[in-house]
């Protein structure tokens, strides 16, 4: 729905599948209403008020809009919420799995620029995916509003039975999913927005990172220690300290002879991923800046004539207009040149984009982009696309550098469809039990939103974990889709041997468990690639008719067969576990349990409660887990 007579020329950066087979539609027009019917259901809209009702094939109400239209330039929609209806998905979120009663603002931010930490009341985050999966009496439905401007969704907060959705500008591009099965909806949403490509095998392993590996010698020390202590580890990461004065795609003096360093690490079995920030240092002698300017590649100031210049890590910087396909191609070439030194992946950070010195800590809303030929858009209208478009360029660059290998890109910011381009990590968390526990619903909602390849900073980024917290985080991390230990400059060292011999052994066992599970994980990623199903699934994914399962925030399914009940609090020696219907086996004791009830599972510090579902026996990978 558009406000004027024409639709905007802004292409969708979310939708991948543009061509769909035709469906037979019956159109009934009367004075007061329009009704569309297909074999899947019907939509009836009232001409005067814009109210509409979507019904499924059996005429059951799926969504009911009490209001729909424009308030000045702002599209808005008000949906009726029913008793017991829950709302999930919504991309990257803090707080519980069910979003009912809360407000979500879709506006990508560098959280630390706006709040002192990630907390459960945060309205915005680094990634915005305006997609919801609703569950009501065991029946699910989905809604996706493709609009990359700021959106605010009040989901029964101001008024308990109203779900009000507003955007600052743009159109009402709604996709409605009649369900009623959860897997179907996620499958369909990812058919529309694309699916996670198969990652390289090494990317499913253990990753070691830190903001604070400041020299080649330090990286090599960590590598040597990893091998000496016999930790399986596939990748080491370079944070911003490898750069020359924070100039993107460079190595500074503290990382001499990078080719030699990378070749040596590779021989020791490590892949290396380096960070890339969008801001290009405004240094007239810097070759990347010069080539970018020659191409007229940067986002423009209000008015559209001069390049916008703003402050971030490199100091005053210009910002590539990734929405422009020419700029993505150029960036891909620059990145490929850098990667040819021997890098295996790229980590896109600060791509909300985050700025240090502007009022909103991002590009001003009146900056100008060029999302298609002869089409301009203000930054405010396309803000949530910036990180996504950068990630797309990064994937293209990785493919250019190594055309025969599966690319690996990690991104902090993104929009609906980000899974086509990159894995997502949830940004700057803290080393607290609350943030460990928050990892679970955050990753589950990301998974429901199409992002199968995701993880949180293991051990926590800010502050320092206790040995116990670190051990529990490694145990959870080993069962998350993306498994990377990362910490901040002023945190205590966080390599897995830094917490004494007991925790070192527990961490090694947790990592080894992941490597034993790798064949199974690969099957899960194949499912993500082929059907869009999450790797880490909420219980409601397979047990949507079970209200206890649907409300579960602190357990998850890894693929269809494994149930994980991580320990998320200190001092725990056993925990309550809900087993949904069916028969389950405790992976450690091989005891069998009948589901549909809670049990108490032993959970000493060296063990994470893990259950395999009966019928999974055919899966060799799982049978091997038996200890
Ligand atoms: O302004 O590159 O979330 O993972 O270590 C902070 C330094 C920039 C934020 C990322 C974090 C990374 C850090 N970066």
Short mmCIF file of C-alpha atoms in Angstrom, two decimals, residues 227-608:
data_model
loop_
_atom_site.label_atom_id
_atom_site.label_comp_id
_atom_site.label_asym_id
_atom_site.label_seq_id
_atom_site.Cartn_x
_atom_site.Cartn_y
_atom_site.Cartn_z
CA UNK A 227 48.03 -26.48 20.19
CA UNK A 228 50.29 -27.15 23.16
CA UNK A 229 47.23 -27.59 25.37
CA UNK A 230 45.46 -29.68 22.73
CA UNK A 231 42.41 -27.52 22.21
CA UNK A 232 40.53 -28.12 18.99
CA UNK A 233 40.31 -24.66 17.42
CA UNK A 234 39.71 -23.78 13.79
CA UNK A 235 39.95 -20.02 13.68
CA UNK A 236 41.75 -17.06 15.18
CA UNK A 237 40.43 -13.55 14.78
CA UNK A 238 42.03 -10.16 14.23
CA UNK A 239 40.17 -7.24 15.80
CA UNK A 240 40.92 -3.60 14.88
CA UNK A 241 44.50 -3.65 16.20
CA UNK A 242 45.91 -5.32 13.10
CA UNK A 243 45.24 -2.17 11.06
CA UNK A 244 47.52 0.68 10.23
CA UNK A 245 45.92 3.58 12.11
CA UNK A 246 42.50 1.91 11.75
CA UNK A 247 42.66 2.14 7.98
CA UNK A 248 40.38 -0.56 6.62
CA UNK A 249 42.05 -3.43 4.69
CA UNK A 250 45.58 -2.73 5.95
CA UNK A 251 48.12 -4.30 8.32
CA UNK A 252 50.08 -2.01 10.63
CA UNK A 253 53.65 -2.21 11.95
CA UNK A 254 52.78 -4.49 14.84
CA UNK A 255 51.72 -7.13 12.34
CA UNK A 256 54.83 -7.40 10.16
CA UNK A 257 54.93 -9.73 7.14
CA UNK A 258 51.24 -10.67 7.32
CA UNK A 259 51.46 -13.19 4.47
CA UNK A 260 54.10 -15.12 6.31
CA UNK A 261 52.14 -14.93 9.58
CA UNK A 262 48.95 -16.17 7.93
CA UNK A 263 50.72 -19.00 6.09
CA UNK A 264 52.31 -20.11 9.34
CA UNK A 265 48.98 -20.08 11.18
CA UNK A 266 47.41 -22.01 8.37
CA UNK A 267 50.08 -24.69 8.65
CA UNK A 268 49.21 -24.97 12.34
CA UNK A 269 45.57 -25.55 11.37
CA UNK A 270 44.11 -22.09 11.93
CA UNK A 271 41.94 -20.09 9.60
CA UNK A 272 42.08 -16.35 10.21
CA UNK A 273 39.21 -13.86 10.10
CA UNK A 274 39.88 -10.10 10.11
CA UNK A 275 37.60 -7.24 11.02
CA UNK A 276 36.46 -4.57 8.54
CA UNK A 277 34.68 -1.36 9.50
CA UNK A 278 32.77 0.70 6.96
CA UNK A 279 34.36 4.07 7.82
CA UNK A 280 37.23 4.85 5.42
CA UNK A 281 39.84 7.15 6.98
CA UNK A 282 39.63 10.59 5.43
CA UNK A 283 43.33 10.61 4.63
CA UNK A 284 44.02 11.91 1.13
CA UNK A 285 47.04 9.61 0.86
CA UNK A 286 45.08 6.48 1.72
CA UNK A 287 44.67 4.43 -1.47
CA UNK A 288 41.25 2.96 -0.52
CA UNK A 289 39.93 6.48 0.05
CA UNK A 290 41.40 7.73 -3.22
CA UNK A 291 39.89 4.92 -5.27
CA UNK A 292 36.55 5.32 -3.48
CA UNK A 293 36.48 9.02 -4.26
CA UNK A 294 37.37 8.37 -7.90
CA UNK A 295 34.27 6.20 -8.06
CA UNK A 296 32.13 8.69 -6.14
CA UNK A 297 31.44 5.87 -3.71
CA UNK A 298 30.56 7.68 -0.50
CA UNK A 299 27.32 8.62 1.21
CA UNK A 300 26.46 12.27 0.61
CA UNK A 301 25.68 15.05 3.00
CA UNK A 302 22.20 16.60 3.17
CA UNK A 303 21.75 18.27 -0.18
CA UNK A 304 23.47 15.43 -1.97
CA UNK A 305 26.56 17.24 -3.23
CA UNK A 306 29.44 16.68 -0.82
CA UNK A 307 30.57 13.48 0.85
CA UNK A 308 29.46 13.23 4.45
CA UNK A 309 32.42 13.08 6.85
CA UNK A 310 32.03 11.78 10.42
CA UNK A 311 34.12 10.36 13.24
CA UNK A 312 34.66 6.74 14.09
CA UNK A 313 37.71 4.53 14.90
CA UNK A 314 40.00 5.89 12.13
CA UNK A 315 39.11 9.50 13.05
CA UNK A 316 37.33 11.52 10.36
CA UNK A 317 35.96 9.04 7.82
CA UNK A 318 33.75 8.71 4.78
CA UNK A 319 31.12 6.01 4.47
CA UNK A 320 30.75 3.84 1.39
CA UNK A 321 27.22 3.89 0.01
CA UNK A 322 26.79 0.11 0.03
CA UNK A 323 23.24 0.48 -1.24
CA UNK A 324 24.73 1.30 -4.63
CA UNK A 325 25.62 -1.89 -6.49
CA UNK A 326 28.69 -0.22 -8.06
CA UNK A 327 30.01 0.52 -4.59
CA UNK A 328 29.46 -3.05 -3.41
CA UNK A 329 31.46 -4.29 -6.38
CA UNK A 330 34.28 -1.87 -5.64
CA UNK A 331 34.32 -2.76 -1.94
CA UNK A 332 34.41 -6.46 -2.86
CA UNK A 333 37.51 -5.85 -4.98
CA UNK A 334 39.26 -3.91 -2.20
CA UNK A 335 38.40 -6.62 0.32
CA UNK A 336 39.51 -9.44 -2.01
CA UNK A 337 42.89 -7.80 -2.45
CA UNK A 338 43.26 -7.67 1.34
CA UNK A 339 42.10 -11.27 1.82
CA UNK A 340 44.61 -12.58 -0.69
CA UNK A 341 47.27 -12.12 1.98
CA UNK A 342 45.82 -15.37 3.33
CA UNK A 343 42.64 -14.45 5.20
CA UNK A 344 39.69 -16.82 5.28
CA UNK A 345 36.84 -14.63 6.43
CA UNK A 346 35.66 -11.10 7.13
CA UNK A 347 33.99 -9.69 10.21
CA UNK A 348 31.80 -6.65 9.49
CA UNK A 349 31.57 -4.47 12.59
CA UNK A 350 30.19 -0.96 13.25
CA UNK A 351 27.90 -1.35 10.24
CA UNK A 352 24.65 0.00 11.74
CA UNK A 353 26.57 2.26 10.90
CA UNK A 354 27.97 3.40 14.25
CA UNK A 355 29.52 6.85 14.50
CA UNK A 356 31.14 8.46 17.50
CA UNK A 357 30.15 12.08 17.26
CA UNK A 358 26.75 12.57 15.59
CA UNK A 359 23.64 13.10 17.76
CA UNK A 360 22.02 9.76 16.85
CA UNK A 361 25.44 7.99 16.81
CA UNK A 362 24.79 7.05 13.20
CA UNK A 363 24.60 8.84 9.85
CA UNK A 364 22.33 11.89 9.99
CA UNK A 365 18.86 11.12 8.62
CA UNK A 366 19.15 13.61 5.78
CA UNK A 367 22.30 12.08 4.28
CA UNK A 368 21.75 10.79 0.77
CA UNK A 369 22.09 7.27 -0.68
CA UNK A 370 21.74 5.98 -4.20
CA UNK A 371 19.93 2.63 -3.89
CA UNK A 372 19.28 2.26 -7.61
CA UNK A 373 20.13 4.10 -10.78
CA UNK A 374 18.62 7.58 -10.84
CA UNK A 375 17.06 6.91 -7.44
CA UNK A 376 18.09 8.59 -4.24
CA UNK A 377 16.91 7.98 -0.69
CA UNK A 378 17.53 9.74 2.59
CA UNK A 379 19.45 7.81 5.18
CA UNK A 380 16.40 7.84 7.47
CA UNK A 381 14.38 5.97 4.85
CA UNK A 382 16.94 3.19 4.40
CA UNK A 383 18.89 3.17 7.67
CA UNK A 384 18.31 -0.49 8.51
CA UNK A 385 19.78 -1.60 5.17
CA UNK A 386 23.28 -0.24 5.66
CA UNK A 387 24.76 -3.20 7.53
CA UNK A 388 22.98 -5.69 5.28
CA UNK A 389 24.35 -4.08 2.13
CA UNK A 390 27.87 -4.03 3.61
CA UNK A 391 27.58 -7.73 4.44
CA UNK A 392 26.45 -8.42 0.87
CA UNK A 393 29.57 -6.65 -0.42
CA UNK A 394 31.73 -8.60 2.04
CA UNK A 395 30.37 -11.91 0.82
CA UNK A 396 31.00 -10.88 -2.75
CA UNK A 397 34.56 -9.93 -1.79
CA UNK A 398 35.20 -13.26 -0.09
CA UNK A 399 33.96 -15.05 -3.21
CA UNK A 400 36.25 -12.96 -5.40
CA UNK A 401 39.24 -13.79 -3.21
CA UNK A 402 38.49 -17.52 -3.11
CA UNK A 403 36.03 -18.46 -5.82
CA UNK A 404 36.23 -22.16 -5.02
CA UNK A 405 35.61 -21.90 -1.28
CA UNK A 406 32.46 -21.25 0.70
CA UNK A 407 32.70 -17.67 1.98
CA UNK A 408 32.57 -16.81 5.66
CA UNK A 409 31.30 -13.41 6.78
CA UNK A 410 30.16 -12.36 10.25
CA UNK A 411 28.11 -9.21 10.68
CA UNK A 412 26.86 -7.14 13.59
CA UNK A 413 24.09 -5.27 11.76
CA UNK A 414 21.50 -6.52 9.32
CA UNK A 415 17.93 -6.55 8.12
CA UNK A 416 15.50 -9.24 6.95
CA UNK A 417 17.40 -11.59 4.64
CA UNK A 418 20.78 -11.02 6.32
CA UNK A 419 21.21 -14.81 6.47
CA UNK A 420 21.95 -14.88 2.72
CA UNK A 421 25.10 -12.85 3.27
CA UNK A 422 26.49 -13.49 6.73
CA UNK A 423 26.37 -15.11 10.12
CA UNK A 424 25.24 -12.80 12.94
CA UNK A 425 26.63 -12.36 16.43
CA UNK A 426 24.69 -10.42 19.02
CA UNK A 427 27.27 -7.69 19.74
CA UNK A 428 28.57 -6.42 23.04
CA UNK A 429 27.17 -8.47 25.88
CA UNK A 430 28.65 -8.60 29.38
CA UNK A 431 30.16 -11.37 31.46
CA UNK A 432 27.11 -11.77 33.69
CA UNK A 433 24.75 -14.67 34.40
CA UNK A 434 21.87 -12.52 33.12
CA UNK A 435 23.53 -12.17 29.74
CA UNK A 436 24.35 -15.85 29.60
CA UNK A 437 20.67 -16.63 30.16
CA UNK A 438 19.59 -13.93 27.70
CA UNK A 439 21.64 -15.61 24.97
CA UNK A 440 19.10 -18.40 24.69
CA UNK A 441 15.90 -16.49 23.78
CA UNK A 442 17.95 -14.01 21.72
CA UNK A 443 19.35 -16.73 19.49
CA UNK A 444 16.01 -18.55 19.34
CA UNK A 445 14.19 -15.47 18.09
CA UNK A 446 16.97 -14.80 15.57
CA UNK A 447 16.58 -18.35 14.32
CA UNK A 448 12.82 -17.95 13.90
CA UNK A 449 13.59 -14.76 11.93
CA UNK A 450 15.59 -16.72 9.33
CA UNK A 451 19.07 -16.34 10.82
CA UNK A 452 20.25 -19.89 11.40
CA UNK A 453 23.95 -19.11 11.77
CA UNK A 454 24.22 -17.02 14.94
CA UNK A 455 25.95 -16.83 18.29
CA UNK A 456 26.80 -14.60 21.25
CA UNK A 457 30.25 -13.65 22.52
CA UNK A 458 31.15 -16.68 24.60
CA UNK A 459 32.36 -15.71 28.07
CA UNK A 460 30.84 -12.26 27.61
CA UNK A 461 32.48 -9.24 25.95
CA UNK A 462 32.47 -6.54 28.64
CA UNK A 463 33.78 -7.20 32.15
CA UNK A 464 35.19 -10.53 33.25
CA UNK A 465 33.53 -13.84 33.96
CA UNK A 466 34.11 -15.92 37.07
CA UNK A 467 35.58 -19.34 36.30
CA UNK A 468 32.17 -20.92 36.85
CA UNK A 469 30.37 -18.50 34.54
CA UNK A 470 33.03 -19.00 31.89
CA UNK A 471 32.70 -22.80 32.07
CA UNK A 472 28.91 -22.63 31.75
CA UNK A 473 29.19 -20.23 28.81
CA UNK A 474 31.61 -22.51 26.99
CA UNK A 475 29.20 -25.41 27.50
CA UNK A 476 26.36 -23.42 26.00
CA UNK A 477 28.58 -21.95 23.28
CA UNK A 478 29.64 -25.41 22.18
CA UNK A 479 25.98 -26.04 21.28
CA UNK A 480 25.25 -22.68 19.63
CA UNK A 481 25.36 -22.42 15.84
CA UNK A 482 28.32 -20.01 15.95
CA UNK A 483 30.89 -20.65 18.69
CA UNK A 484 33.36 -17.82 19.35
CA UNK A 485 35.06 -16.77 22.57
CA UNK A 486 35.44 -12.98 22.47
CA UNK A 487 36.29 -10.35 25.06
CA UNK A 488 37.06 -6.69 25.45
CA UNK A 489 40.39 -4.89 25.87
CA UNK A 490 40.04 -4.36 29.59
CA UNK A 491 38.55 -7.75 30.43
CA UNK A 492 40.81 -10.28 32.07
CA UNK A 493 42.37 -12.76 29.61
CA UNK A 494 39.64 -15.12 28.46
CA UNK A 495 41.40 -17.94 26.65
CA UNK A 496 40.06 -21.25 27.98
CA UNK A 497 43.19 -22.06 29.98
CA UNK A 498 43.08 -18.80 31.93
CA UNK A 499 40.71 -20.04 34.66
CA UNK A 500 42.68 -22.83 36.26
CA UNK A 501 43.06 -26.55 35.45
CA UNK A 502 39.52 -27.67 36.29
CA UNK A 503 37.84 -25.12 34.04
CA UNK A 504 40.45 -25.75 31.37
CA UNK A 505 39.50 -29.43 31.32
CA UNK A 506 35.77 -28.61 31.29
CA UNK A 507 36.27 -26.24 28.37
CA UNK A 508 38.32 -28.76 26.43
CA UNK A 509 35.59 -31.35 26.95
CA UNK A 510 32.91 -28.87 25.84
CA UNK A 511 34.84 -28.06 22.67
CA UNK A 512 35.47 -31.74 22.00
CA UNK A 513 31.77 -32.46 22.39
CA UNK A 514 31.13 -29.89 19.67
CA UNK A 515 33.63 -31.56 17.37
CA UNK A 516 32.03 -34.95 17.98
CA UNK A 517 28.70 -33.38 17.11
CA UNK A 518 30.03 -31.74 13.97
CA UNK A 519 28.53 -34.28 11.53
CA UNK A 520 25.15 -33.73 13.19
CA UNK A 521 25.65 -29.96 13.11
CA UNK A 522 26.40 -30.23 9.42
CA UNK A 523 23.06 -31.96 8.94
CA UNK A 524 21.41 -29.09 10.82
CA UNK A 525 23.10 -26.54 8.57
CA UNK A 526 21.95 -28.49 5.54
CA UNK A 527 18.39 -28.16 6.86
CA UNK A 528 18.96 -24.44 7.34
CA UNK A 529 20.25 -24.16 3.80
CA UNK A 530 17.48 -26.22 2.20
CA UNK A 531 14.47 -25.27 4.29
CA UNK A 532 15.50 -22.22 6.27
CA UNK A 533 14.99 -24.02 9.56
CA UNK A 534 16.99 -22.72 12.50
CA UNK A 535 19.90 -24.78 13.82
CA UNK A 536 19.03 -23.74 17.38
CA UNK A 537 15.26 -24.06 17.72
CA UNK A 538 12.78 -23.06 20.41
CA UNK A 539 10.77 -26.02 21.67
CA UNK A 540 7.72 -24.46 20.01
CA UNK A 541 9.30 -25.13 16.61
CA UNK A 542 8.46 -28.83 16.91
CA UNK A 543 5.92 -28.76 19.76
CA UNK A 544 3.69 -25.79 19.05
CA UNK A 545 0.57 -27.44 20.49
CA UNK A 546 2.26 -27.88 23.85
CA UNK A 547 1.83 -24.70 25.92
CA UNK A 548 4.60 -25.61 28.37
CA UNK A 549 7.05 -26.20 25.53
CA UNK A 550 5.97 -23.00 23.79
CA UNK A 551 6.71 -20.89 26.86
CA UNK A 552 10.18 -22.33 27.40
CA UNK A 553 12.95 -19.70 27.50
CA UNK A 554 15.79 -21.70 28.97
CA UNK A 555 16.00 -24.84 26.85
CA UNK A 556 16.30 -25.41 23.14
CA UNK A 557 16.46 -28.01 20.45
CA UNK A 558 19.61 -28.39 18.42
CA UNK A 559 18.15 -29.63 15.17
CA UNK A 560 15.19 -31.96 15.55
CA UNK A 561 16.78 -34.57 17.79
CA UNK A 562 18.80 -33.02 20.59
CA UNK A 563 17.34 -31.16 23.54
CA UNK A 564 19.71 -28.90 25.45
CA UNK A 565 19.01 -27.62 28.96
CA UNK A 566 21.99 -25.37 29.66
CA UNK A 567 22.87 -24.24 33.15
CA UNK A 568 22.27 -20.50 33.33
CA UNK A 569 22.76 -19.72 37.00
CA UNK A 570 25.56 -20.09 39.55
CA UNK A 571 25.84 -22.80 42.14
CA UNK A 572 23.68 -25.27 40.29
CA UNK A 573 24.18 -29.02 40.63
CA UNK A 574 20.93 -30.14 38.99
CA UNK A 575 18.18 -28.47 37.03
CA UNK A 576 14.59 -28.95 36.08
CA UNK A 577 14.16 -29.96 32.47
CA UNK A 578 10.94 -30.07 30.50
CA UNK A 579 10.81 -32.99 28.11
CA UNK A 580 8.09 -32.60 25.48
CA UNK A 581 6.04 -35.60 24.42
CA UNK A 582 7.86 -38.64 23.11
CA UNK A 583 10.69 -40.68 24.57
CA UNK A 584 14.03 -39.15 25.42
CA UNK A 585 17.39 -40.45 26.53
CA UNK A 586 19.81 -38.66 28.80
CA UNK A 587 22.93 -38.59 26.67
CA UNK A 588 25.25 -39.01 29.66
CA UNK A 589 23.54 -41.86 31.52
CA UNK A 590 21.58 -43.26 28.57
CA UNK A 591 18.57 -43.48 30.86
CA UNK A 592 15.26 -43.31 29.03
CA UNK A 593 12.45 -40.91 29.97
CA UNK A 594 8.88 -40.53 28.92
CA UNK A 595 8.20 -36.93 27.87
CA UNK A 596 5.32 -34.57 28.53
CA UNK A 597 6.70 -33.74 31.98
CA UNK A 598 9.48 -32.11 33.96
CA UNK A 599 12.36 -34.11 35.31
CA UNK A 600 15.30 -33.17 37.51
CA UNK A 601 18.60 -33.64 35.65
CA UNK A 602 22.04 -33.80 37.24
CA UNK A 603 24.12 -30.81 36.14
CA UNK A 604 27.48 -30.76 37.93
CA UNK A 605 29.95 -28.19 36.61
CA UNK A 606 31.38 -30.57 34.04
CA UNK A 607 28.07 -31.48 32.43
CA UNK A 608 25.31 -29.83 30.43
#
